[in-house]
Amino acid sequence: PYRRQRQMCIRDREKTMEKEAKITVHPSFEIGEISPRLFSTFLEPIGTMVNGTMYNPKHPTADEQGFRKDVIEALKSTDMPAIRLPGGNFVSAWDWKDSIGPKEQRKVHLDPAWYQYITNEVGHDEYLQWAEKVEAEPMYTINLGTGGIRDAMDIVEYTNHEGGSWWSDLRKKNGHEKPYGVKVWYLGNEMDGPWQIGSWDKDPRGYGVLANETSKVMKWIDPTIETAVCASSAIFMDHYPEWEETVLEQCYDSVDYLSMHHYHSAPPGDIKALLGGSLYYEEFIDTEAALCDVIAAKRRSPKKMMLSFDEYGAMIRPNAELHPGYGVYNMTRAHYRFDPDRKYVLHDPDQMPDRKHPGGDMLQMLAMVSIQMAFLRHADRVKIACMTGGLGALCSSDHDHVWRSASYYALSQLMEYAKGTSMQTSVECETYDMPGYAIDDTSQYRGKENVPYVDSASAWDRENGRLNLFVLNRNEESEYSLTVDVRGFEGYRFVKQFEMYTDDLEASSSFDNPSLVLPKEKEDILFADGRLTTSLKPLSWNCLLYTSDAADDK
């Protein structure tokens, strides 16, 4: 359907005049410093993410620990800054102490979050050692579902203390002499969710008190760490945003980040809704930042709470049957279902099924970069963002091979070029209205008006004399003539424009055909007196790079 839709769009475009858009960037209008952690990833042992992709002792490239070296080398070749692990819903029933030491002595547990057996062949040490191998900072989620303060104390002592105590010496005995030095710790996962084991859905004050006491003692053990407390798990929750307001009133002084999650869904064929989903992320960010500032004011605190968007994604999902009167936004009732026929699964790392995302590589990539640009536009408050599926974006894989998809190139460009200070971009272009829609009883979206077809963000790396613009054309029908005005940046000149575009939205890369959608350097671009004239193809991703004359002298 997407190929047919694109062919119709091309024919219609030939009948219309080229449309115009303009972007202005000026050095006077800064947003905030861009954290390298803004382009982090997320790992949870769901299905074969760990047992198969990360760990397979039967794989031809497996190292002495059973890790796939082809995956390790592929990720090492990127600039992936950090990874949040080991979950996810899974952590609320996981006892990390059963996953350390000799593998033959480790306990096998049921994981009620995902109805799977956890063999603990990949345990606490292996997660952190794998992060070392891929050269990414680990950001750790602790169990505050069935775990508690004592457990949190022990895991920080084992992980980060130099030595001379029971837990730190046990780490050395288990083969890791030096502390791991984990800096960011998440105080549980989605603790408001009724699907969560040990949920605090009905007692936000209780969770806030627990988070405060846990964070406090963790920092007494290691005062260099940062902690993140859970916000509402979705903008659809009945209790959003009152739940996190109550939580923060108890723990604002002891934590460093508010942890946020959101997964945006759009129905098949609705590209405007898919690529306009970043507006819901921005609404979520604005609400939570304002709420944090209210709590700071109430507490007379000089601290400005930062945000960690440590799970996010965008997907195409068919509409499900709605149940009027059921409780349209009632997440709680939706998750109190008990299936007597559901069985626990033991995932064999040597039996990886092939998975294909609907919509092809290009739409998936465009949806994700639109969200990442929203984070860039809020870089003053969003300091961590962990893309669910980010490991697959950087390193696509199956049972035997790894390769690079379109998402790899776009995410790598952001990692390389989105450095320094996030700058405001003023966009002038035509807009569209996005009607409200419902995917199911729990994922319902209000309509949005005047959504710009041209989406953009920018980064100014003063130190290295680099100014970079990121531009997405949400319009599936029209090409735009784009003017970019950077006259305020004296001494800067245009270097190149990378463009990613395809006529086939169903194209999906594979090991045998990894080059279906690649960034290409665009030609026929005019630049004079700080003004650039170029074009944006329909549903394209573009990076426009500038440099200063002073940078050449370094």
mmCIF file of N, CA and C in Angstrom, residues 361-448:
data_model
loop_
_atom_site.group_PDB
_atom_site.id
_atom_site.type_symbol
_atom_site.label_atom_id
_atom_site.label_comp_id
_atom_site.label_asym_id
_atom_site.label_seq_id
_atom_site.Cartn_x
_atom_site.Cartn_y
_atom_site.Cartn_z
ATOM 1 N N ASP A 361 12.056 0.523 6.211
ATOM 2 C CA ASP A 361 13.103 1.233 6.950
ATOM 3 C C ASP A 361 12.869 2.740 7.029
ATOM 4 N N MET A 362 12.414 3.331 5.940
ATOM 5 C CA MET A 362 12.384 4.786 5.853
ATOM 6 C C MET A 362 11.372 5.392 6.813
ATOM 7 N N LEU A 363 10.168 4.869 6.844
ATOM 8 C CA LEU A 363 9.158 5.427 7.745
ATOM 9 C C LEU A 363 9.559 5.253 9.198
ATOM 10 N N GLN A 364 10.128 4.096 9.507
ATOM 11 C CA GLN A 364 10.581 3.865 10.879
ATOM 12 C C GLN A 364 11.649 4.882 11.260
ATOM 13 N N MET A 365 12.592 5.123 10.363
ATOM 14 C CA MET A 365 13.653 6.089 10.638
ATOM 15 C C MET A 365 13.087 7.501 10.787
ATOM 16 N N LEU A 366 12.203 7.910 9.873
ATOM 17 C CA LEU A 366 11.647 9.263 9.935
ATOM 18 C C LEU A 366 10.875 9.488 11.223
ATOM 19 N N ALA A 367 10.129 8.484 11.665
ATOM 20 C CA ALA A 367 9.370 8.622 12.898
ATOM 21 C C ALA A 367 10.296 8.832 14.097
ATOM 22 N N MET A 368 11.417 8.111 14.111
ATOM 23 C CA MET A 368 12.320 8.220 15.253
ATOM 24 C C MET A 368 13.080 9.545 15.258
ATOM 25 N N VAL A 369 13.561 9.990 14.082
ATOM 26 C CA VAL A 369 14.320 11.246 14.083
ATOM 27 C C VAL A 369 13.408 12.435 14.377
ATOM 28 N N SER A 370 12.125 12.328 14.048
ATOM 29 C CA SER A 370 11.215 13.424 14.392
ATOM 30 C C SER A 370 11.113 13.574 15.904
ATOM 31 N N ILE A 371 11.129 12.451 16.623
ATOM 32 C CA ILE A 371 11.104 12.495 18.091
ATOM 33 C C ILE A 371 12.432 13.031 18.619
ATOM 34 N N GLN A 372 13.532 12.580 18.039
ATOM 35 C CA GLN A 372 14.842 13.029 18.504
ATOM 36 C C GLN A 372 15.034 14.530 18.283
ATOM 37 N N MET A 373 14.460 15.065 17.213
ATOM 38 C CA MET A 373 14.521 16.511 17.016
ATOM 39 C C MET A 373 13.706 17.237 18.084
ATOM 40 N N ALA A 374 12.606 16.634 18.521
ATOM 41 C CA ALA A 374 11.831 17.224 19.622
ATOM 42 C C ALA A 374 12.673 17.285 20.890
ATOM 43 N N PHE A 375 13.450 16.246 21.144
ATOM 44 C CA PHE A 375 14.346 16.265 22.306
ATOM 45 C C PHE A 375 15.395 17.370 22.162
ATOM 46 N N LEU A 376 15.928 17.521 20.954
ATOM 47 C CA LEU A 376 16.902 18.583 20.725
ATOM 48 C C LEU A 376 16.304 19.954 21.000
ATOM 49 N N ARG A 377 15.047 20.143 20.614
ATOM 50 C CA ARG A 377 14.395 21.430 20.852
ATOM 51 C C ARG A 377 14.100 21.666 22.335
ATOM 52 N N HIS A 378 14.292 20.631 23.154
ATOM 53 C CA HIS A 378 14.122 20.771 24.609
ATOM 54 C C HIS A 378 15.399 20.344 25.328
ATOM 55 N N ALA A 379 16.529 20.613 24.705
ATOM 56 C CA ALA A 379 17.811 20.164 25.262
ATOM 57 C C ALA A 379 18.155 20.843 26.574
ATOM 58 N N ASP A 380 17.474 21.950 26.888
ATOM 59 C CA ASP A 380 17.720 22.598 28.175
ATOM 60 C C ASP A 380 17.187 21.779 29.337
ATOM 61 N N ARG A 381 16.204 20.877 29.087
ATOM 62 C CA ARG A 381 15.632 20.065 30.160
ATOM 63 C C ARG A 381 15.812 18.562 29.918
ATOM 64 N N VAL A 382 15.741 18.117 28.687
ATOM 65 C CA VAL A 382 15.915 16.689 28.410
ATOM 66 C C VAL A 382 17.410 16.405 28.259
ATOM 67 N N LYS A 383 17.957 15.691 29.221
ATOM 68 C CA LYS A 383 19.402 15.430 29.237
ATOM 69 C C LYS A 383 19.747 13.969 28.954
ATOM 70 N N ILE A 384 18.739 13.093 29.004
ATOM 71 C CA ILE A 384 18.933 11.687 28.667
ATOM 72 C C ILE A 384 17.755 11.264 27.805
ATOM 73 N N ALA A 385 18.020 10.491 26.756
ATOM 74 C CA ALA A 385 16.954 9.878 25.971
ATOM 75 C C ALA A 385 17.456 8.528 25.481
ATOM 76 N N CYS A 386 16.684 7.486 25.763
ATOM 77 C CA CYS A 386 17.082 6.120 25.413
ATOM 78 C C CYS A 386 16.060 5.542 24.444
ATOM 79 N N MET A 387 16.489 5.340 23.236
ATOM 80 C CA MET A 387 15.608 4.852 22.182
ATOM 81 C C MET A 387 15.382 3.357 22.344
ATOM 82 N N THR A 388 14.113 2.978 22.560
ATOM 83 C CA THR A 388 13.768 1.566 22.531
ATOM 84 C C THR A 388 13.910 1.090 21.088
ATOM 85 N N GLY A 389 14.647 0.040 20.902
ATOM 86 C CA GLY A 389 14.971 -0.375 19.539
ATOM 87 C C GLY A 389 16.206 0.301 18.997
ATOM 88 N N GLY A 390 16.860 1.118 19.827
ATOM 89 C CA GLY A 390 18.044 1.826 19.371
ATOM 90 C C GLY A 390 19.198 0.902 19.023
ATOM 91 N N LEU A 391 19.315 -0.212 19.751
ATOM 92 C CA LEU A 391 20.385 -1.163 19.420
ATOM 93 C C LEU A 391 20.154 -1.748 18.034
ATOM 94 N N GLY A 392 18.886 -2.054 17.724
ATOM 95 C CA GLY A 392 18.575 -2.559 16.396
ATOM 96 C C GLY A 392 18.738 -1.509 15.323
ATOM 97 N N ALA A 393 18.510 -0.247 15.697
ATOM 98 C CA ALA A 393 18.714 0.832 14.732
ATOM 99 C C ALA A 393 20.185 0.972 14.372
ATOM 100 N N LEU A 394 21.049 0.821 15.362
ATOM 101 C CA LEU A 394 22.483 0.956 15.123
ATOM 102 C C LEU A 394 23.113 -0.324 14.586
ATOM 103 N N CYS A 395 22.474 -1.451 14.876
ATOM 104 C CA CYS A 395 23.029 -2.737 14.465
ATOM 105 C C CYS A 395 21.881 -3.707 14.210
ATOM 106 N N SER A 396 21.371 -3.712 12.995
ATOM 107 C CA SER A 396 20.337 -4.686 12.645
ATOM 108 C C SER A 396 20.968 -6.079 12.626
ATOM 109 N N SER A 397 20.179 -7.076 13.026
ATOM 110 C CA SER A 397 20.762 -8.415 13.118
ATOM 111 C C SER A 397 19.699 -9.482 12.936
ATOM 112 N N ASP A 398 20.158 -10.661 12.553
ATOM 113 C CA ASP A 398 19.344 -11.862 12.598
ATOM 114 C C ASP A 398 20.184 -12.945 13.267
ATOM 115 N N HIS A 399 19.824 -14.182 13.096
ATOM 116 C CA HIS A 399 20.545 -15.257 13.762
ATOM 117 C C HIS A 399 22.020 -15.292 13.376
ATOM 118 N N ASP A 400 22.312 -14.951 12.130
ATOM 119 C CA ASP A 400 23.668 -15.140 11.623
ATOM 120 C C ASP A 400 24.467 -13.864 11.410
ATOM 121 N N HIS A 401 23.785 -12.760 11.061
ATOM 122 C CA HIS A 401 24.500 -11.610 10.529
ATOM 123 C C HIS A 401 24.092 -10.308 11.206
ATOM 124 N N VAL A 402 24.875 -9.261 10.920
ATOM 125 C CA VAL A 402 24.524 -7.885 11.273
ATOM 126 C C VAL A 402 24.644 -7.031 10.015
ATOM 127 N N TRP A 403 23.885 -5.930 9.998
ATOM 128 C CA TRP A 403 23.957 -4.999 8.867
ATOM 129 C C TRP A 403 23.443 -3.638 9.335
ATOM 130 N N ARG A 404 23.445 -2.671 8.428
ATOM 131 C CA ARG A 404 23.020 -1.319 8.761
ATOM 132 C C ARG A 404 21.745 -0.956 8.014
ATOM 133 N N SER A 405 20.778 -0.441 8.757
ATOM 134 C CA SER A 405 19.525 0.010 8.161
ATOM 135 C C SER A 405 19.570 1.525 7.976
ATOM 136 N N ALA A 406 18.496 2.079 7.424
ATOM 137 C CA ALA A 406 18.410 3.533 7.256
ATOM 138 C C ALA A 406 18.526 4.245 8.591
ATOM 139 N N SER A 407 17.959 3.648 9.640
ATOM 140 C CA SER A 407 17.997 4.286 10.962
ATOM 141 C C SER A 407 19.426 4.448 11.459
ATOM 142 N N TYR A 408 20.300 3.516 11.112
ATOM 143 C CA TYR A 408 21.700 3.634 11.524
ATOM 144 C C TYR A 408 22.300 4.950 11.026
ATOM 145 N N TYR A 409 22.069 5.276 9.774
ATOM 146 C CA TYR A 409 22.705 6.458 9.194
ATOM 147 C C TYR A 409 22.157 7.741 9.800
ATOM 148 N N ALA A 410 20.841 7.810 10.003
ATOM 149 C CA ALA A 410 20.258 9.024 10.579
ATOM 150 C C ALA A 410 20.690 9.201 12.030
ATOM 151 N N LEU A 411 20.646 8.109 12.810
ATOM 152 C CA LEU A 411 21.042 8.210 14.214
ATOM 153 C C LEU A 411 22.529 8.518 14.342
ATOM 154 N N SER A 412 23.343 7.946 13.468
ATOM 155 C CA SER A 412 24.785 8.235 13.499
ATOM 156 C C SER A 412 25.045 9.690 13.156
ATOM 157 N N GLN A 413 24.284 10.242 12.222
ATOM 158 C CA GLN A 413 24.445 11.656 11.887
ATOM 159 C C GLN A 413 24.103 12.544 13.079
ATOM 160 N N LEU A 414 23.054 12.209 13.795
ATOM 161 C CA LEU A 414 22.708 12.997 14.980
ATOM 162 C C LEU A 414 23.794 12.885 16.044
ATOM 163 N N MET A 415 24.320 11.697 16.252
ATOM 164 C CA MET A 415 25.396 11.525 17.229
ATOM 165 C C MET A 415 26.623 12.346 16.860
ATOM 166 N N GLU A 416 26.910 12.432 15.566
ATOM 167 C CA GLU A 416 28.110 13.138 15.115
ATOM 168 C C GLU A 416 27.916 14.643 15.048
ATOM 169 N N TYR A 417 26.738 15.084 14.603
ATOM 170 C CA TYR A 417 26.558 16.496 14.284
ATOM 171 C C TYR A 417 25.736 17.276 15.301
ATOM 172 N N ALA A 418 24.955 16.601 16.144
ATOM 173 C CA ALA A 418 24.139 17.320 17.139
ATOM 174 C C ALA A 418 24.947 17.492 18.419
ATOM 175 N N LYS A 419 25.926 18.383 18.368
ATOM 176 C CA LYS A 419 26.811 18.645 19.503
ATOM 177 C C LYS A 419 26.846 20.137 19.792
ATOM 178 N N GLY A 420 27.141 20.450 21.053
ATOM 179 C CA GLY A 420 27.249 21.851 21.437
ATOM 180 C C GLY A 420 25.953 22.365 22.018
ATOM 181 N N THR A 421 25.422 23.433 21.441
ATOM 182 C CA THR A 421 24.228 24.102 21.947
ATOM 183 C C THR A 421 23.073 23.928 20.972
ATOM 184 N N SER A 422 21.922 23.525 21.499
ATOM 185 C CA SER A 422 20.725 23.458 20.665
ATOM 186 C C SER A 422 20.221 24.875 20.417
ATOM 187 N N MET A 423 19.914 25.170 19.154
ATOM 188 C CA MET A 423 19.489 26.501 18.760
ATOM 189 C C MET A 423 18.035 26.483 18.286
ATOM 190 N N GLN A 424 17.336 27.580 18.534
ATOM 191 C CA GLN A 424 15.974 27.692 18.028
ATOM 192 C C GLN A 424 15.998 27.800 16.508
ATOM 193 N N THR A 425 15.036 27.167 15.881
ATOM 194 C CA THR A 425 14.867 27.294 14.433
ATOM 195 C C THR A 425 13.480 27.867 14.164
ATOM 196 N N SER A 426 13.434 28.943 13.436
ATOM 197 C CA SER A 426 12.170 29.548 13.031
ATOM 198 C C SER A 426 11.793 28.999 11.664
ATOM 199 N N VAL A 427 10.647 28.318 11.582
ATOM 200 C CA VAL A 427 10.235 27.647 10.352
ATOM 201 C C VAL A 427 8.995 28.324 9.788
ATOM 202 N N GLU A 428 9.062 28.665 8.528
ATOM 203 C CA GLU A 428 7.906 29.191 7.809
ATOM 204 C C GLU A 428 7.569 28.215 6.686
ATOM 205 N N CYS A 429 6.415 27.604 6.773
ATOM 206 C CA CYS A 429 5.997 26.648 5.753
ATOM 207 C C CYS A 429 4.500 26.402 5.896
ATOM 208 N N GLU A 430 3.947 25.686 4.950
ATOM 209 C CA GLU A 430 2.532 25.357 5.073
ATOM 210 C C GLU A 430 2.345 24.309 6.175
ATOM 211 N N THR A 431 1.126 24.189 6.665
ATOM 212 C CA THR A 431 0.827 23.296 7.776
ATOM 213 C C THR A 431 -0.337 22.378 7.407
ATOM 214 N N TYR A 432 -0.585 21.415 8.263
ATOM 215 C CA TYR A 432 -1.744 20.537 8.105
ATOM 216 C C TYR A 432 -2.379 20.296 9.467
ATOM 217 N N ASP A 433 -3.623 19.900 9.460
ATOM 218 C CA ASP A 433 -4.324 19.541 10.686
ATOM 219 C C ASP A 433 -4.324 18.029 10.832
ATOM 220 N N MET A 434 -4.114 17.575 12.061
ATOM 221 C CA MET A 434 -4.035 16.150 12.358
ATOM 222 C C MET A 434 -5.238 15.778 13.222
ATOM 223 N N PRO A 435 -6.260 15.155 12.650
ATOM 224 C CA PRO A 435 -7.452 14.812 13.440
ATOM 225 C C PRO A 435 -7.106 13.868 14.582
ATOM 226 N N GLY A 436 -7.869 13.960 15.661
ATOM 227 C CA GLY A 436 -7.684 13.013 16.748
ATOM 228 C C GLY A 436 -8.052 11.605 16.317
ATOM 229 N N TYR A 437 -7.480 10.618 16.976
ATOM 230 C CA TYR A 437 -7.765 9.231 16.613
ATOM 231 C C TYR A 437 -7.519 8.328 17.822
ATOM 232 N N ALA A 438 -8.094 7.140 17.754
ATOM 233 C CA ALA A 438 -7.947 6.155 18.823
ATOM 234 C C ALA A 438 -7.404 4.861 18.245
ATOM 235 N N ILE A 439 -6.303 4.389 18.811
ATOM 236 C CA ILE A 439 -5.767 3.086 18.435
ATOM 237 C C ILE A 439 -6.498 1.979 19.181
ATOM 238 N N ASP A 440 -6.698 2.204 20.473
ATOM 239 C CA ASP A 440 -7.439 1.255 21.307
ATOM 240 C C ASP A 440 -7.969 2.008 22.516
ATOM 241 N N ASP A 441 -8.428 1.287 23.526
ATOM 242 C CA ASP A 441 -9.032 1.935 24.690
ATOM 243 C C ASP A 441 -8.045 2.787 25.462
ATOM 244 N N THR A 442 -6.769 2.495 25.347
ATOM 245 C CA THR A 442 -5.785 3.194 26.175
ATOM 246 C C THR A 442 -4.867 4.125 25.410
ATOM 247 N N SER A 443 -4.905 4.101 24.095
ATOM 248 C CA SER A 443 -4.029 4.971 23.304
ATOM 249 C C SER A 443 -4.887 5.829 22.384
ATOM 250 N N GLN A 444 -5.275 6.994 22.908
ATOM 251 C CA GLN A 444 -6.160 7.886 22.173
ATOM 252 C C GLN A 444 -5.544 9.275 22.150
ATOM 253 N N TYR A 445 -5.552 9.874 20.968
ATOM 254 C CA TYR A 445 -4.819 11.118 20.751
ATOM 255 C C TYR A 445 -5.769 12.243 20.352
ATOM 256 N N ARG A 446 -5.622 13.360 21.036
ATOM 257 C CA ARG A 446 -6.352 14.561 20.639
ATOM 258 C C ARG A 446 -5.785 15.086 19.328
ATOM 259 N N GLY A 447 -6.600 15.736 18.551
ATOM 260 C CA GLY A 447 -6.144 16.300 17.290
ATOM 261 C C GLY A 447 -5.197 17.465 17.500
ATOM 262 N N LYS A 448 -4.399 17.736 16.489
ATOM 263 C CA LYS A 448 -3.464 18.862 16.497
ATOM 264 C C LYS A 448 -3.700 19.711 15.252
#
